[in-house]
XYZ file of C-alpha atoms in Angstrom:
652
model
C -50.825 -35.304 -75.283
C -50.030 -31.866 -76.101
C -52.683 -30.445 -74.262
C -51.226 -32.188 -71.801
C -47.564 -30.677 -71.695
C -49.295 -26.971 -72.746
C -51.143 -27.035 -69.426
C -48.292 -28.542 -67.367
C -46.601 -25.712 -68.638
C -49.114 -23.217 -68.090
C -49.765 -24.278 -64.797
C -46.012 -23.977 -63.925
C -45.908 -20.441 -64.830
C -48.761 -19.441 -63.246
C -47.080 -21.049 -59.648
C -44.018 -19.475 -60.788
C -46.068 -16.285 -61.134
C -47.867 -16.320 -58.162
C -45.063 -17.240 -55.752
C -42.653 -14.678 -57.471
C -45.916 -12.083 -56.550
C -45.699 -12.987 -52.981
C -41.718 -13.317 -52.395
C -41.505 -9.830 -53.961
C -44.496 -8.322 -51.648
C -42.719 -10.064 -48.410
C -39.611 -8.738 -49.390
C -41.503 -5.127 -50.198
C -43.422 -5.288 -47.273
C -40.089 -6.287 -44.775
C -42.132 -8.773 -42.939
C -39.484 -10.207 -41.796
C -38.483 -8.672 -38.110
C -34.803 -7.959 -37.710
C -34.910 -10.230 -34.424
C -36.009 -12.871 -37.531
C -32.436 -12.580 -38.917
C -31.036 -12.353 -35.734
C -32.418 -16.186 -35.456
C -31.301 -16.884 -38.272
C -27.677 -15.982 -37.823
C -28.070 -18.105 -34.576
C -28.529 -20.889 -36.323
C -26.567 -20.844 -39.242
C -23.576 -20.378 -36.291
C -25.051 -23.286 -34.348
C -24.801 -25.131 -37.924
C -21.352 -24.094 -38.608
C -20.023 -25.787 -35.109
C -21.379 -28.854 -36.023
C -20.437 -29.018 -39.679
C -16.718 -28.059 -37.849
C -16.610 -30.758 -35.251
C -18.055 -33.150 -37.526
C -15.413 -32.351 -39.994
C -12.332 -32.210 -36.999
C -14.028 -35.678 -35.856
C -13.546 -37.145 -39.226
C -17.400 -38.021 -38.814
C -16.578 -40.250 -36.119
C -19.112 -39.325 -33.849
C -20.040 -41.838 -31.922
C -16.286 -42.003 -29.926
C -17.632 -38.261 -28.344
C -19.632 -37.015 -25.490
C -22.591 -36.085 -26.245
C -22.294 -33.775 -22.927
C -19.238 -31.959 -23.642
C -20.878 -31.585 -26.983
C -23.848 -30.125 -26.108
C -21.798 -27.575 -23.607
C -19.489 -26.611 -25.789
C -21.569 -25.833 -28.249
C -23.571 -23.485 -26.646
C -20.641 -21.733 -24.912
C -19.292 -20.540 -28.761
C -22.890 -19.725 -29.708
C -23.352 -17.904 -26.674
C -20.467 -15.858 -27.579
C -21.035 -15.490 -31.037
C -24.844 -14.472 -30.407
C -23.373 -11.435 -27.804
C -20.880 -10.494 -30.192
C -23.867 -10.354 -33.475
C -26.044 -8.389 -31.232
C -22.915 -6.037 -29.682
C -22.047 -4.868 -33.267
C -25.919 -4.799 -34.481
C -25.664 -6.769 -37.846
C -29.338 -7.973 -38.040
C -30.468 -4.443 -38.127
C -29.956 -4.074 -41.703
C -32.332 -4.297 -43.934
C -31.312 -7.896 -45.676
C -32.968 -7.436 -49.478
C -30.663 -4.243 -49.358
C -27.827 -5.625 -48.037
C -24.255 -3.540 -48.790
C -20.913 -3.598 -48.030
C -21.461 -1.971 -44.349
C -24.171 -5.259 -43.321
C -20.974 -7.458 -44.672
C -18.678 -5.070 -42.289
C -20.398 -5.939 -39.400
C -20.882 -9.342 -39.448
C -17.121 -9.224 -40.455
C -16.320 -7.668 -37.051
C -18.947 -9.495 -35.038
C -17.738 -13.015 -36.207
C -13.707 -11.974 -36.143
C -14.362 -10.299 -32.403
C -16.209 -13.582 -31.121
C -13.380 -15.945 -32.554
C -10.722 -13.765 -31.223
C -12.489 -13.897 -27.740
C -12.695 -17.494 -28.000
C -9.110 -18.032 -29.142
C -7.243 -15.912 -26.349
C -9.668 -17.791 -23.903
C -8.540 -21.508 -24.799
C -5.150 -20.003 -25.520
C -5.259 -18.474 -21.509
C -6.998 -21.504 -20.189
C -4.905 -24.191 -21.782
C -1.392 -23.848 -20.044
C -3.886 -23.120 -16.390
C -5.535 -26.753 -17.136
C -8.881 -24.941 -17.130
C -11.610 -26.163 -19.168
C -13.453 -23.207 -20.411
C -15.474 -24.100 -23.448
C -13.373 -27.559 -23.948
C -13.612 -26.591 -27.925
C -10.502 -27.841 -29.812
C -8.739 -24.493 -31.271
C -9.155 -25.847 -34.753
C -13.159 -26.509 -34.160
C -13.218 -22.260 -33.724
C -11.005 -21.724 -36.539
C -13.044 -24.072 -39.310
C -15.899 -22.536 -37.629
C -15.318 -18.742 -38.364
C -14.478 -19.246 -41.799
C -17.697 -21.802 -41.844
C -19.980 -18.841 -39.702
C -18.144 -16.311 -42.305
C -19.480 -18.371 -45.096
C -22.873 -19.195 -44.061
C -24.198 -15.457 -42.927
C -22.609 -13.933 -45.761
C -24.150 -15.712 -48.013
C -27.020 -16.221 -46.227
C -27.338 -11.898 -47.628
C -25.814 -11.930 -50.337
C -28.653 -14.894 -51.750
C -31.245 -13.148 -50.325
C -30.051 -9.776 -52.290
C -29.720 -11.468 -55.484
C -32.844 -13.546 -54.929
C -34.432 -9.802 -54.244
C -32.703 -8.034 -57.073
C -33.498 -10.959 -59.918
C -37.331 -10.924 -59.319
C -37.465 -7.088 -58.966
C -35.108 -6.159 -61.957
C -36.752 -5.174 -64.887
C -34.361 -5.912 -68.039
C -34.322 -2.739 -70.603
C -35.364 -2.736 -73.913
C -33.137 0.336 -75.093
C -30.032 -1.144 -76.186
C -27.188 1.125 -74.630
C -23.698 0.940 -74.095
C -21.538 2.843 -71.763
C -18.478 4.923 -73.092
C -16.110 3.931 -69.756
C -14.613 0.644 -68.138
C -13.567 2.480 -64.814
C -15.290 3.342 -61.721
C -17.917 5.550 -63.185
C -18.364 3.494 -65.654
C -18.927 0.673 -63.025
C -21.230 2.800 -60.973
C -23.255 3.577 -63.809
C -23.993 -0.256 -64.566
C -24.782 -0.749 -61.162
C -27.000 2.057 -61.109
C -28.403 0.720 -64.109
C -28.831 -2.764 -62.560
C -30.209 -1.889 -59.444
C -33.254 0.141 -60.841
C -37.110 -1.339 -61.084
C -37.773 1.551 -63.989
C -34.531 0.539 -65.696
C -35.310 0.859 -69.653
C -31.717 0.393 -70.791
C -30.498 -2.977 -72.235
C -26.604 -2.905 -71.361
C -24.704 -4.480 -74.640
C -20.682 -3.653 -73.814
C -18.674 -1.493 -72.262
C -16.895 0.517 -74.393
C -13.438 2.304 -73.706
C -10.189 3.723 -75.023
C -7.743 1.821 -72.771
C -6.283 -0.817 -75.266
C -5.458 -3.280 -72.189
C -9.313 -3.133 -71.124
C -10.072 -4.402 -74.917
C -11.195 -8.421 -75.228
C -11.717 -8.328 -71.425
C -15.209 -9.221 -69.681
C -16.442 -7.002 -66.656
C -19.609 -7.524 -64.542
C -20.210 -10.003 -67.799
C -19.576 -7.696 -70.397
C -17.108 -7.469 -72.994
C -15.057 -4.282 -72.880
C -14.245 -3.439 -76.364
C -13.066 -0.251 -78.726
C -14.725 2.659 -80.025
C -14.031 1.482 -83.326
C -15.694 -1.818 -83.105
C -19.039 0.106 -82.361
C -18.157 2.081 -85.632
C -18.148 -0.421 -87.532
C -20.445 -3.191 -86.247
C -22.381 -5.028 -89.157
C -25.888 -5.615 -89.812
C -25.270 -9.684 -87.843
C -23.670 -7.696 -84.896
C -24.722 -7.427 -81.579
C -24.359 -3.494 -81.821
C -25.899 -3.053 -85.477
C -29.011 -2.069 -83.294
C -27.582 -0.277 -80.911
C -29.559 3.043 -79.644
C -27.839 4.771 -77.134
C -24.389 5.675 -75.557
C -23.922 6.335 -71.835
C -20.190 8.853 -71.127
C -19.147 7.876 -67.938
C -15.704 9.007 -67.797
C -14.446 11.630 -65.487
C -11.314 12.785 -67.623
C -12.942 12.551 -71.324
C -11.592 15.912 -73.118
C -13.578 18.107 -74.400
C -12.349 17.388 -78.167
C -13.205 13.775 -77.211
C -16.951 14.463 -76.098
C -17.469 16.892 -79.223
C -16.073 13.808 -81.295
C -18.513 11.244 -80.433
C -21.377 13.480 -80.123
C -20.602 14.002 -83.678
C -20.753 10.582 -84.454
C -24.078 9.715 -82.488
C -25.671 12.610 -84.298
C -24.433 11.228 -87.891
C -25.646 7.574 -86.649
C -28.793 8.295 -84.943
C -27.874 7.341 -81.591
C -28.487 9.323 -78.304
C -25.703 10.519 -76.269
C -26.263 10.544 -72.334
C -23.982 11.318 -69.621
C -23.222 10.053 -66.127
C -22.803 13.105 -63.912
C -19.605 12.984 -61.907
C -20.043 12.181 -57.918
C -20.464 16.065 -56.824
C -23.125 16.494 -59.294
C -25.319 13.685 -58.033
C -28.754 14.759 -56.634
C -28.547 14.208 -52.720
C -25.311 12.070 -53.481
C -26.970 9.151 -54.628
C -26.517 7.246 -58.231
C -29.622 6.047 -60.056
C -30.969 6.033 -63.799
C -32.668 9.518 -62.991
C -29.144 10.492 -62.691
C -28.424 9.523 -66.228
C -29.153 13.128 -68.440
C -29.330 14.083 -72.034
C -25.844 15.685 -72.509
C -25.802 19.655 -72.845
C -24.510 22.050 -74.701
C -22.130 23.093 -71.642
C -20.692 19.469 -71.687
C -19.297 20.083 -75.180
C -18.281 23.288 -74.609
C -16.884 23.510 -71.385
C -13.196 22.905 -70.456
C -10.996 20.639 -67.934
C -12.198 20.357 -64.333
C -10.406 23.328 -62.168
C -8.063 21.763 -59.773
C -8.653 24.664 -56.685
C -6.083 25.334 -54.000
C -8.513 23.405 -51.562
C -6.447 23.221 -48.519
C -5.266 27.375 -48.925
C -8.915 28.510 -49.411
C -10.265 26.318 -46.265
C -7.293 28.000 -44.438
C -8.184 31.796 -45.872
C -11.881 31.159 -45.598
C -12.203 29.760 -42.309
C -14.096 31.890 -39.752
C -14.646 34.163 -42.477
C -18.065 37.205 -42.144
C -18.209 37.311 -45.964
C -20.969 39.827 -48.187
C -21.661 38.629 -51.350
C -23.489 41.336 -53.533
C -25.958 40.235 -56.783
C -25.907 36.983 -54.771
C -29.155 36.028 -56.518
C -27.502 36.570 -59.876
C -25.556 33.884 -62.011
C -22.163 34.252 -60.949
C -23.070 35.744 -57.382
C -25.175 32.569 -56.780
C -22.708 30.281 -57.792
C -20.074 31.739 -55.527
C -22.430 31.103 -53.134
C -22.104 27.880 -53.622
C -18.600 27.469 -53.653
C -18.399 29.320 -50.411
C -20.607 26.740 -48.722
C -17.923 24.109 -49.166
C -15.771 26.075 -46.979
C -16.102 26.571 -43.131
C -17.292 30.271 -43.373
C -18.661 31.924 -40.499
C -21.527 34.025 -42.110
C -22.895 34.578 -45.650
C -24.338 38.068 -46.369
C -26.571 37.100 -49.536
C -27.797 41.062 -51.078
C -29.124 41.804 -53.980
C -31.945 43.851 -55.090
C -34.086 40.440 -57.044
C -36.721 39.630 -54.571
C -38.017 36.204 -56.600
C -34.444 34.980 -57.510
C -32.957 35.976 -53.808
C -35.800 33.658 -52.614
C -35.369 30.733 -55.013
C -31.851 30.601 -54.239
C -32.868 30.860 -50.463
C -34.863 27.460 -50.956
C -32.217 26.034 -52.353
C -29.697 26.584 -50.205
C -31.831 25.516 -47.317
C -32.489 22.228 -49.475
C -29.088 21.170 -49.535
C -27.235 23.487 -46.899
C -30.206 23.055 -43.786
C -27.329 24.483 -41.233
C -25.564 26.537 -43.374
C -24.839 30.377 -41.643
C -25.866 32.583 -44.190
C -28.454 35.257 -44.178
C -30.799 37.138 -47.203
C -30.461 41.277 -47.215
C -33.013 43.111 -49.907
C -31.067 45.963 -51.167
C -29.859 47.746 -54.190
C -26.200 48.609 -54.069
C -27.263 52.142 -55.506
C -28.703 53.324 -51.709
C -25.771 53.970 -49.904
C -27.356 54.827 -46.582
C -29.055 51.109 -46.298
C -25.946 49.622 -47.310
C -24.194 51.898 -44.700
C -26.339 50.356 -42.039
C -25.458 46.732 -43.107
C -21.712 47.314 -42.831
C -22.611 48.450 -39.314
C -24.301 45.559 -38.281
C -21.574 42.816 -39.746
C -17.860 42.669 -39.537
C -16.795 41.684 -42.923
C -13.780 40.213 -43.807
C -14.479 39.696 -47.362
C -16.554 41.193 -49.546
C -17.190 39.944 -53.082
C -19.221 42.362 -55.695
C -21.144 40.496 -57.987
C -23.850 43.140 -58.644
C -24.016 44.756 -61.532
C -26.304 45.546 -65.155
C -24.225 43.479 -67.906
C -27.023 43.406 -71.148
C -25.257 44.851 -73.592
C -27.912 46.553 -75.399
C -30.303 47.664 -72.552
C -27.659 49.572 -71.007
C -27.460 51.321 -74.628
C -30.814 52.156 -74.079
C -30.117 53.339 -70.838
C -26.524 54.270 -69.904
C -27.754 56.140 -66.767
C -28.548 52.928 -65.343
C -25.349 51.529 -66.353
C -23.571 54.352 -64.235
C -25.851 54.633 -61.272
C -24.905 50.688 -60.958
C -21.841 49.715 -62.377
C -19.997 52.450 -61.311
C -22.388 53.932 -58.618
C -23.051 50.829 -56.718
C -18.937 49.747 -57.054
C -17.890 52.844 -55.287
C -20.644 52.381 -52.850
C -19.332 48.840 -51.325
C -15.732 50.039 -52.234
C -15.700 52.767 -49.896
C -17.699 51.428 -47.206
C -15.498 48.273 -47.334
C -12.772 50.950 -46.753
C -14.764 52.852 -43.867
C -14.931 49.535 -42.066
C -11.879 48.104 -42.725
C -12.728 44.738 -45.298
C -9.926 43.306 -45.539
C -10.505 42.068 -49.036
C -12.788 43.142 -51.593
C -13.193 41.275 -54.868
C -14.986 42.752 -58.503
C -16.514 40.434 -60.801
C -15.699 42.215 -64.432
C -15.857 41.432 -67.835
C -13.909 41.322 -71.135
C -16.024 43.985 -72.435
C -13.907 46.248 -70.245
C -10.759 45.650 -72.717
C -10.945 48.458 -75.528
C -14.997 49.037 -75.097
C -17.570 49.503 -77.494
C -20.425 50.065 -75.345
C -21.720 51.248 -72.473
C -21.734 48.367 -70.257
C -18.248 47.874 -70.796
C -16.954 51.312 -70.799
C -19.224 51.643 -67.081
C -17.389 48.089 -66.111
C -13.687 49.538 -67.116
C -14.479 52.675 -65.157
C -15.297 50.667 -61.801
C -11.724 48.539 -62.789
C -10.437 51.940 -62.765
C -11.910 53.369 -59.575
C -11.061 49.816 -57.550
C -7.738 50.169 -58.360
C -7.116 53.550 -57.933
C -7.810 52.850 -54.273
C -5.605 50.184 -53.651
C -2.482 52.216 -54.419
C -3.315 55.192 -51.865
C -0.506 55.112 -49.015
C -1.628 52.910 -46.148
C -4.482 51.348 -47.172
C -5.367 48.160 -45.420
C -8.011 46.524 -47.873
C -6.772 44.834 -50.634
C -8.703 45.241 -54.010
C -9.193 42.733 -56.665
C -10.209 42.502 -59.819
C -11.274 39.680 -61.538
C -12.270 39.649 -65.483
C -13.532 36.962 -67.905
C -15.815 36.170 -70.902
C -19.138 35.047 -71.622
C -20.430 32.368 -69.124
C -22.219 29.277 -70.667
C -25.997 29.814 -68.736
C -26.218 32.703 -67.288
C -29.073 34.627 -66.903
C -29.526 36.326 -70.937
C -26.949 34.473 -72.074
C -27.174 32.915 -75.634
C -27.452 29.513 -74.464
C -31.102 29.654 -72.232
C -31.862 31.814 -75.258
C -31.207 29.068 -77.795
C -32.824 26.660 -75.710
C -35.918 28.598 -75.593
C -36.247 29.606 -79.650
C -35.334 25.368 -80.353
C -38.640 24.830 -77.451
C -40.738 27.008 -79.235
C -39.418 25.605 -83.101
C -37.209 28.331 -84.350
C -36.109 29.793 -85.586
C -32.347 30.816 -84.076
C -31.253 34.273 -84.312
C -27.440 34.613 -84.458
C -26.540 38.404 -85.507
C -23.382 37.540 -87.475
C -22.184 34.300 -89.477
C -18.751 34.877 -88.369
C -19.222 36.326 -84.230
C -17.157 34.617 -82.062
C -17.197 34.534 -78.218
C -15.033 33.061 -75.379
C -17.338 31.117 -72.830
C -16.570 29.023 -69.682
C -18.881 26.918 -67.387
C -20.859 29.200 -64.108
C -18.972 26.541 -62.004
C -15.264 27.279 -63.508
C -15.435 30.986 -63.909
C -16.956 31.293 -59.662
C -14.136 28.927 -58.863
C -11.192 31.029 -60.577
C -12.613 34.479 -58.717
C -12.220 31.877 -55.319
C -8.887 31.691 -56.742
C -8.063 34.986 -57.955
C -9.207 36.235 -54.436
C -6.920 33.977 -52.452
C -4.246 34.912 -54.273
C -4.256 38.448 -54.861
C -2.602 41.086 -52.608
C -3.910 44.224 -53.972
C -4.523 46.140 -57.022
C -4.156 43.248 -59.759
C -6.790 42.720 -61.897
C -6.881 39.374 -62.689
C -7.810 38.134 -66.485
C -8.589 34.107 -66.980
C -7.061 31.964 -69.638
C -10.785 31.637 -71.552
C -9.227 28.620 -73.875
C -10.611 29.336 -77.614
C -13.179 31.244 -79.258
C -16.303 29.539 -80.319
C -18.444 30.647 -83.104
C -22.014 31.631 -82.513
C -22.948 29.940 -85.479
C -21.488 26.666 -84.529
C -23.156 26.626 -80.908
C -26.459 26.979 -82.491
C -26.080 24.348 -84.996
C -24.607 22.064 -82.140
C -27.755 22.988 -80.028
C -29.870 21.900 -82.915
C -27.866 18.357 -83.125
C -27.911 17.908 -79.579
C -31.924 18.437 -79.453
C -32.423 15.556 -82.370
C -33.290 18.466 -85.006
C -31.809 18.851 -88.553
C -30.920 22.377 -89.534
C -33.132 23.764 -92.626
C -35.195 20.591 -92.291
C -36.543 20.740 -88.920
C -35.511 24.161 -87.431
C -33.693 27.725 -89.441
C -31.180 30.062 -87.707
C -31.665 33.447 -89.536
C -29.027 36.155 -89.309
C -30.098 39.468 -87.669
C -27.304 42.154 -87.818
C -24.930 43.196 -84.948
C -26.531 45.262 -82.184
C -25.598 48.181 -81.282
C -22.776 48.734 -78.979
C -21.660 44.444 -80.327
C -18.673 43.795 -81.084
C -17.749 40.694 -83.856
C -14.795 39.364 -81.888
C -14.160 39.737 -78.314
C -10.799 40.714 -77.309
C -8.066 37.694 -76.285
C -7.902 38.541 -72.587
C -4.958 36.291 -71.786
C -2.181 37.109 -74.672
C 1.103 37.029 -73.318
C 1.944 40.710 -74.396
C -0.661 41.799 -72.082
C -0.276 39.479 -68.968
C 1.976 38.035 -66.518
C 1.412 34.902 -65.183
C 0.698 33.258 -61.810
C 0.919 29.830 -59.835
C -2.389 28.974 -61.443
C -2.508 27.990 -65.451
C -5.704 29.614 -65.801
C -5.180 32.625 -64.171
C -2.954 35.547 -65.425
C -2.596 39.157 -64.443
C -2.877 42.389 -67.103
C -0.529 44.567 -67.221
C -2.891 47.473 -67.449
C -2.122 51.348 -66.626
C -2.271 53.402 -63.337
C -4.530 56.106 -62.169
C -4.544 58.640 -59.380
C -7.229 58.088 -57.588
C -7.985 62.009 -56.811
C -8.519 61.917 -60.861
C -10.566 59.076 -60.786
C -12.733 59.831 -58.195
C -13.652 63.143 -59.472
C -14.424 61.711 -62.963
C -16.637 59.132 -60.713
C -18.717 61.828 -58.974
C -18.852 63.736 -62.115
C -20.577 60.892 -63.253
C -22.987 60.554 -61.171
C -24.032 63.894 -60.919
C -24.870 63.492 -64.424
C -26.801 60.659 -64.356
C -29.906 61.944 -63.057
C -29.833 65.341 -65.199
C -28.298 65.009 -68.735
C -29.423 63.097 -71.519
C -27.662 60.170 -72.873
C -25.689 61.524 -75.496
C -23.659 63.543 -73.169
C -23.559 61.377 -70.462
C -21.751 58.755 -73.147
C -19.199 61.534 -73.937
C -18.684 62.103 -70.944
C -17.395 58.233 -70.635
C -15.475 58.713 -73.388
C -13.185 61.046 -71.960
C -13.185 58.752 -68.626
C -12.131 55.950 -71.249
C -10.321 57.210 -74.318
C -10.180 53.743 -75.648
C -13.864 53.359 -75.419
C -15.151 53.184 -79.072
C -19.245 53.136 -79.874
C -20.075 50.920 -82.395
C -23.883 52.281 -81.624
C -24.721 55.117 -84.186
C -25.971 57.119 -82.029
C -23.146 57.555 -80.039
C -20.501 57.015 -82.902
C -19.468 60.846 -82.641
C -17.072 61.514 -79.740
C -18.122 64.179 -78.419
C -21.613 66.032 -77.962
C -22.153 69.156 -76.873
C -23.054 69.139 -73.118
């Protein structure tokens, strides 16, 4: 006997097996024509205007013609058939169906009722007899038709998505009950390699709490705190942030807490951020160190900068570079009429060149090898382009190479500024926008002190009498990921197991995303009229030694157990703290938050520009002792904390 029921059983699931095997590769395979569907919607209308006059006749069919029936019938299907085929809504592909297939039949079955319904409503007072179909017949029968080829998809979708879907074994819940947070389920739901087991949605909104969505229960952070050992979380594994508005404070919060629990913290990526605008699993990413430390999304001046960028010829210099590239970017959102891409980089100017024809195949922008240093080459480009803007993102900013080698830092920094600045002048740019640093304010090194000269030279020119380009100057901190910075250096000591060298316990930096800090110069650029150099709010300092031992958490390492940070010393020419760009004393402010100006002294530019050329001629000829003093007394407030160049003067 139970042999018996063990086989029938077996035998069950081995049908079930095999026939789930074959729906699945007919479905795979799309066997099924679209002229198939088209059939099928055919009949499913032919089935809807009898289920209607059957229903109008009170099932008392045998009182009717037969005749009138039969005509009448095929009149509306007739119509309904030219209308399906008019708005094309077998051509989807059924398993797949989305809200555009349900458009379509929407409009198909609404235009073939409203043809019908004027007709009878024309004929009727002329005594014609056009399809002799009582008026509530069509109307039961749309909503019927409506019914049946609807659902006619949405079964087959569901019947498609529950043999396909492969239930996860992670268990997971997702940190938002909004739209992300809905688009993340779905993403979740709709993928064959899906390994996460959705438990709850979780979310901060008290009037989501005790609520069910897509099945769910919506509940409160602190219920996944402090879930018990009987508790549907107690096992829980991983959480999913899919919130676009989360603060900062927030995300550092609960990353705290998943670290301290042993859970793994994953993010949704916002819409813009999806690869080739599509949502999926793969979408779903460890978080990073730049979602913890970055700040509120920037809110641009969209509609100004499509206006001032419009029709724009725009050179972007060290295009290839962090910032450069990233501008780049930004630009491509706007209807520009041609991108200049220069810089020097040969590998990085092609990578970027790949990428841009990845995701930008008709974009107008063009790749120039050239270093900003050989004036007659760039001469020849200004000569060949009409520039309107021109936006200088070339430059040497490692703080202790340039110690190394300060003639390099002038040939470049300042060498390469004045360069593009006076061509831009020679050919009448009508903007032209530096990319700066806070090392400028109060240097102590040479990268800075070479930066605060350019500042110096740029602005210089905007104040002599009738000039028609308008300088800029924009100047921030550190930027989380660029090239050298200390978080792809972090990443690569964790990679390679420690340890992390920090050279102070107690160095602090200001840092904003690549994204934020490209978007501000967009916005500094817009709104500057000439002359202003243009500092941005950095929000608060961050300590090196806390961004390593965050970077450690965030990789699933425990400091002193599994990975060291050892302490190496300041460098030369490093300062502990940088200086607090946007202090009120120092600024004024402007119509964006984020965005002040300094309030910084004057120069001639006759003075300037004969320290400049000084400079230069130096470069090539003295040695780098006297080339530093000789900075010095371009930039008095320019104070070496590198030994060797701690005295201020040396004998030239």
């Amino acid at each position: 006997m139970y042999e018996l029921i063990i086989n029938f059983f077996l035998v069950n699931i081995l049908h079930y097996l095999i026939m789930k095997n074959r729906i699945i590769k007919v479905f795979e395979g799309r066997i099924v024509s679209p002229w198939w569907i088209f059939f099928i919607d055919i009949f499913l209308i032919f089935s809807a205007f009898v289920f209607s006059y059957v229903l109008r006749l009170n099932f008392d069919l045998p009182n009717y013609s037969m005749g009138e029936f039969i005509v009448s019938g095929t009149t509306v299907v007739v119509v309904y058939a030219l209308s399906f085929f008019l708005f094309q809504a077998h051509r989807g592909v059924i398993r797949h169906t989305s809200i555009d297939e349900f458009k379509k039949v929407l409009k198909a079955a609404t235009t073939a009722f409203g043809f019908l319904m004027v007709s009878e409503t024309i004929a009727l007072p002329l005594h014609l007899n056009l399809t002799g179909t009582p008026r509530l017949v069509l109307i039961i029968q749309y909503l019927v038709v409506l019914f049946f080829c609807l659902g006619f998809r949405m079964v087959v979708r569901e019947t498609y998505t529950s043999l396909t879907r492969k239930r996860g074994t992670i268990n997971s819940v997702i940190f938002g009950a909004g739209e992300m947070g809905i688009i993340t389920l779905e993403a979740i739901s709709n993928s064959k390699e899906n390994t996460y087991n959705v438990l709850a949605f979780v979310d901060d909104n008290p009037e989501k709490w005790n609520k069910t969505l897509f099945t769910l229960p919506v509940v409160c952070w602190e219920k996944i705190l402090n879930s018990s050992g009987n508790d549907r979380f107690s096992n829980l594994e991983v959480v999913i942030l899919a919130v676009n508005n989360l603060s900062i404070k927030r995300k550092q919060k609960i990353s705290q807490i998943c670290s301290e629990r042993g859970w793994k913290l994953k993010v949704m990526p916002t819409v813009l951020n999806w690869v080739n605008g599509i949502s999926n699993t793969n979408q779903i990413r460890d978080v990073k160190i730049e979602d913890l430390l970055g700040r509120e999304e920037i809110q641009l001046s969209k509609n100004r900068l499509q206006k001032e960028l419009a029709g724009k010829e725009i050179l972007i210099t060290g295009a290839a570079g962090s910032i450069g590239s990233e501008i780049v970017r930004q630009l491509m959102r706007f209807p520009v009429k041609h991108l200049l891409l220069l810089d020097q980089a040969e590998s990085p100017l092609y990578d970027l060149q790949q990428e841009l024809l990845l995701s930008y195949s008709d974009a107008p922008f063009e790749l120039v090898i050239c270093d900003v240093t050989n004036q007659k080459r760039l001469e020849k480009i200004f000569q060949a382009h009409s520039f309107d803007i021109v936006f200088d993102a070339a430059a040497y900013k490692h703080v202790p190479l340039m110690e190394d080698m300060p003639y390099e830092a002038v040939t470049v920094n300042i060498g390469g500024t004045k360069n593009l600045a006076d061509l831009s002048v020679k050919f009448h740019v009508d903007k032209f926008v530096m990319v700066s640093t806070d090392k400028a304010v109060n240097p102590t090194n040479v990268m800075g002190a070479t930066k605060r000269i350019s500042e110096m030279y740029i602005q210089s020119l905007s104040q002599l009498p009738e000039m028609k380009t308008r300088f800029i100057t924009t100047r921030f901190g550190n930027v989380l990921g660029s090239n050298g910075s200390v978080v792809p250096l972090f990443k690569k000591q964790i990679a390679q197991g420690g340890p992390l060298t920090v050279t102070h316990k107690d160095i602090t930096r200001y840092f904003m995303t690549i994204p934020e800090a490209s978007q501000l110069v967009l916005e500094a650029a817009l709104m500057g009229h000439g002359g202003e150099i243009f500092v941005f709010d950095m929000g608060e300092p961050v300590k090196i030694d806390d961004l390593a031992k965050n970077m450690i958490r965030l990789a699933g390492l425990k400091l002193n157990e599994d990975i060291q940070i050892i302490y190496t010393g300041l460098r030369p020419g490093e300062k502990l703290y940088e200086e607090l760009l946007a202090s009120k004393e120092n600024t004024l402010p402007t119509y964006h938050d984020k965005i002040l100006i300094g309030k910084v002294r004057y120069f001639q530019y006759e003075e300037v520009n004969g320290h400049v050329v000084h400079l230069l001629q130096m470069a090539d000829k003295e040695k780098e002792g006297a080339l530093v003093s000789c900075i010095k007394e371009v930039v008095p407030e320019y104070n070496s904390t590198n030994a060797i160049y701690a005295e201020k003067t040396v004998e030239l």
